[in-house]
XYZ file of C-alpha atoms in Angstrom:
181
model
C -30.398 -18.620 -15.241
C -33.247 -20.023 -13.170
C -33.019 -23.127 -11.061
C -36.340 -24.719 -10.166
C -35.010 -26.148 -6.917
C -34.034 -22.660 -5.697
C -37.459 -21.290 -6.635
C -39.243 -24.202 -4.918
C -37.140 -23.858 -1.784
C -37.754 -20.091 -1.820
C -41.527 -20.651 -1.872
C -41.201 -23.222 0.903
C -39.162 -20.817 3.044
C -41.642 -17.997 2.362
C -44.389 -20.226 3.763
C -42.506 -21.602 6.743
C -40.350 -18.718 8.020
C -42.330 -15.997 9.845
C -42.634 -12.754 7.883
C -41.056 -10.661 10.649
C -37.808 -12.661 10.417
C -37.742 -12.489 6.631
C -38.353 -8.732 6.821
C -35.488 -8.245 9.269
C -33.184 -10.344 7.118
C -34.302 -8.431 4.026
C -33.495 -5.095 5.689
C -30.103 -6.448 6.731
C -29.344 -7.637 3.194
C -30.523 -4.369 1.650
C -28.279 -2.421 3.999
C -25.379 -4.381 2.527
C -26.472 -3.766 -1.067
C -27.731 -7.316 -1.600
C -30.886 -6.814 -3.613
C -32.125 -10.404 -3.588
C -35.150 -11.670 -1.675
C -34.263 -12.867 1.803
C -35.922 -16.236 1.243
C -33.968 -16.704 -1.985
C -30.684 -15.926 -0.207
C -31.604 -18.487 2.447
C -32.476 -21.029 -0.247
C -29.142 -20.476 -2.011
C -27.269 -20.819 1.303
C -29.062 -24.063 2.142
C -28.397 -25.568 -1.272
C -24.749 -24.445 -1.216
C -24.206 -25.998 2.207
C -25.941 -29.262 1.252
C -24.032 -29.657 -2.023
C -20.756 -28.728 -0.322
C -21.373 -31.223 2.470
C -22.081 -34.039 0.001
C -18.944 -33.197 -1.985
C -16.892 -33.007 1.209
C -18.183 -36.324 2.542
C -17.204 -38.028 -0.695
C -13.812 -36.304 -0.831
C -12.993 -36.859 2.837
C -13.996 -40.497 2.649
C -11.988 -41.059 -0.523
C -8.888 -39.264 0.816
C -9.318 -40.672 4.331
C -9.274 -37.207 5.948
C -10.916 -36.296 9.278
C -14.670 -35.720 9.132
C -14.251 -32.636 11.308
C -13.643 -30.738 8.047
C -17.376 -31.026 7.348
C -17.822 -27.772 9.237
C -16.125 -25.761 6.461
C -19.242 -25.035 4.342
C -20.911 -23.414 7.337
C -18.303 -20.644 7.241
C -20.283 -19.142 4.350
C -22.773 -17.764 6.900
C -20.292 -15.637 8.910
C -18.644 -14.770 5.591
C -21.937 -13.372 4.263
C -22.538 -11.558 7.544
C -19.060 -10.002 7.390
C -19.588 -8.983 3.776
C -22.841 -7.191 4.661
C -21.217 -5.400 7.621
C -18.331 -4.208 5.417
C -20.812 -3.015 2.782
C -22.791 -1.158 5.465
C -19.628 0.634 6.567
C -18.758 1.616 2.996
C -22.320 2.794 2.433
C -22.247 4.870 5.621
C -18.961 6.460 4.577
C -20.372 7.279 1.136
C -23.481 8.816 2.696
C -21.389 10.917 5.070
C -19.223 12.024 2.144
C -22.198 13.105 -0.003
C -24.226 14.696 2.817
C -22.805 18.250 2.427
C -23.542 18.276 -1.322
C -27.018 16.929 -0.621
C -27.714 19.691 1.899
C -26.396 22.405 -0.444
C -28.543 21.087 -3.256
C -31.601 20.887 -0.997
C -31.010 24.422 0.237
C -30.724 25.753 -3.317
C -33.921 24.030 -4.384
C -35.825 25.347 -1.391
C -34.499 28.879 -2.016
C -35.856 28.879 -5.576
C -39.303 28.080 -4.226
C -39.701 24.314 -4.537
C -41.572 22.565 -1.756
C -39.661 20.122 0.402
C -41.487 17.201 -1.235
C -40.735 18.372 -4.779
C -37.109 19.152 -3.967
C -36.572 15.689 -2.531
C -38.256 14.013 -5.489
C -36.200 16.017 -8.008
C -32.979 15.270 -6.173
C -33.749 11.559 -6.005
C -34.441 11.381 -9.749
C -31.242 13.020 -10.936
C -28.634 11.992 -8.384
C -26.801 8.745 -7.695
C -25.508 7.060 -4.567
C -26.808 5.353 -1.443
C -28.325 8.531 0.010
C -30.361 9.095 -3.133
C -31.282 5.390 -3.320
C -32.780 5.756 0.153
C -34.616 8.886 -0.972
C -36.150 6.959 -3.889
C -37.224 4.205 -1.514
C -38.790 6.751 0.830
C -40.692 8.414 -2.011
C -42.054 5.013 -3.058
C -43.159 4.370 0.540
C -44.983 7.723 0.579
C -46.703 6.924 -2.729
C -47.794 3.605 -1.249
C -49.533 5.451 1.577
C -47.003 5.899 4.352
C -47.169 9.168 6.264
C -44.657 11.710 4.890
C -43.008 12.527 8.205
C -42.835 8.864 9.255
C -41.256 7.881 5.945
C -38.513 10.512 6.201
C -37.895 9.732 9.872
C -37.554 6.032 8.988
C -35.151 6.931 6.181
C -32.951 8.918 8.536
C -32.805 5.923 10.878
C -31.952 3.531 8.009
C -29.076 5.786 6.969
C -27.410 5.188 10.350
C -25.923 8.649 10.387
C -26.452 10.673 13.545
C -25.786 13.909 11.704
C -28.334 13.231 8.980
C -30.846 11.911 11.505
C -30.484 15.162 13.450
C -30.724 17.261 10.269
C -33.831 15.458 9.046
C -35.338 15.812 12.521
C -34.778 19.574 12.407
C -36.192 19.809 8.879
C -39.277 17.755 9.756
C -39.853 19.747 12.968
C -39.602 22.992 11.017
C -41.972 21.612 8.393
C -44.501 20.587 11.065
C -44.398 24.017 12.678
C -44.853 25.700 9.305
C -41.612 27.636 9.441
C -39.514 28.317 6.409
C -36.856 25.667 5.904
């Protein structure tokens, strides 16, 4: 269901909020498995807070309760932040859990003669999970013109796993030097 006010506020926020802040917020939301545009999330938060505040003012006035309760709708912001942090932790645990299978699969594909690029693309097409989602994103970045090594290095940083970052660093160094992976 589409709400025109959300779309209009999203466009307004896209025009007024600097791109670097929207990009950082978008990365944060993506890391928590929230696949909605950052400006749309902001628009929804603003509308939720405004509607909640109006409803609270009316309710508090009618029931003669303290106006200090008007702060309650603003707790949605730390709630969203907490949700994203919890999702990041779950995602990191899932990545760490699937890493050994990923490495075994990569090793097998390289042993049968596939190039690193083809092995990664095949694995991303037929596997599921956050690690493979990141691989798909990286492959799209490469197709859009990003340098191969930079894209994989960025992926290893996004995964927030020291072990995988180290492993990808070793693989990319070996690839640069021309040695057999």
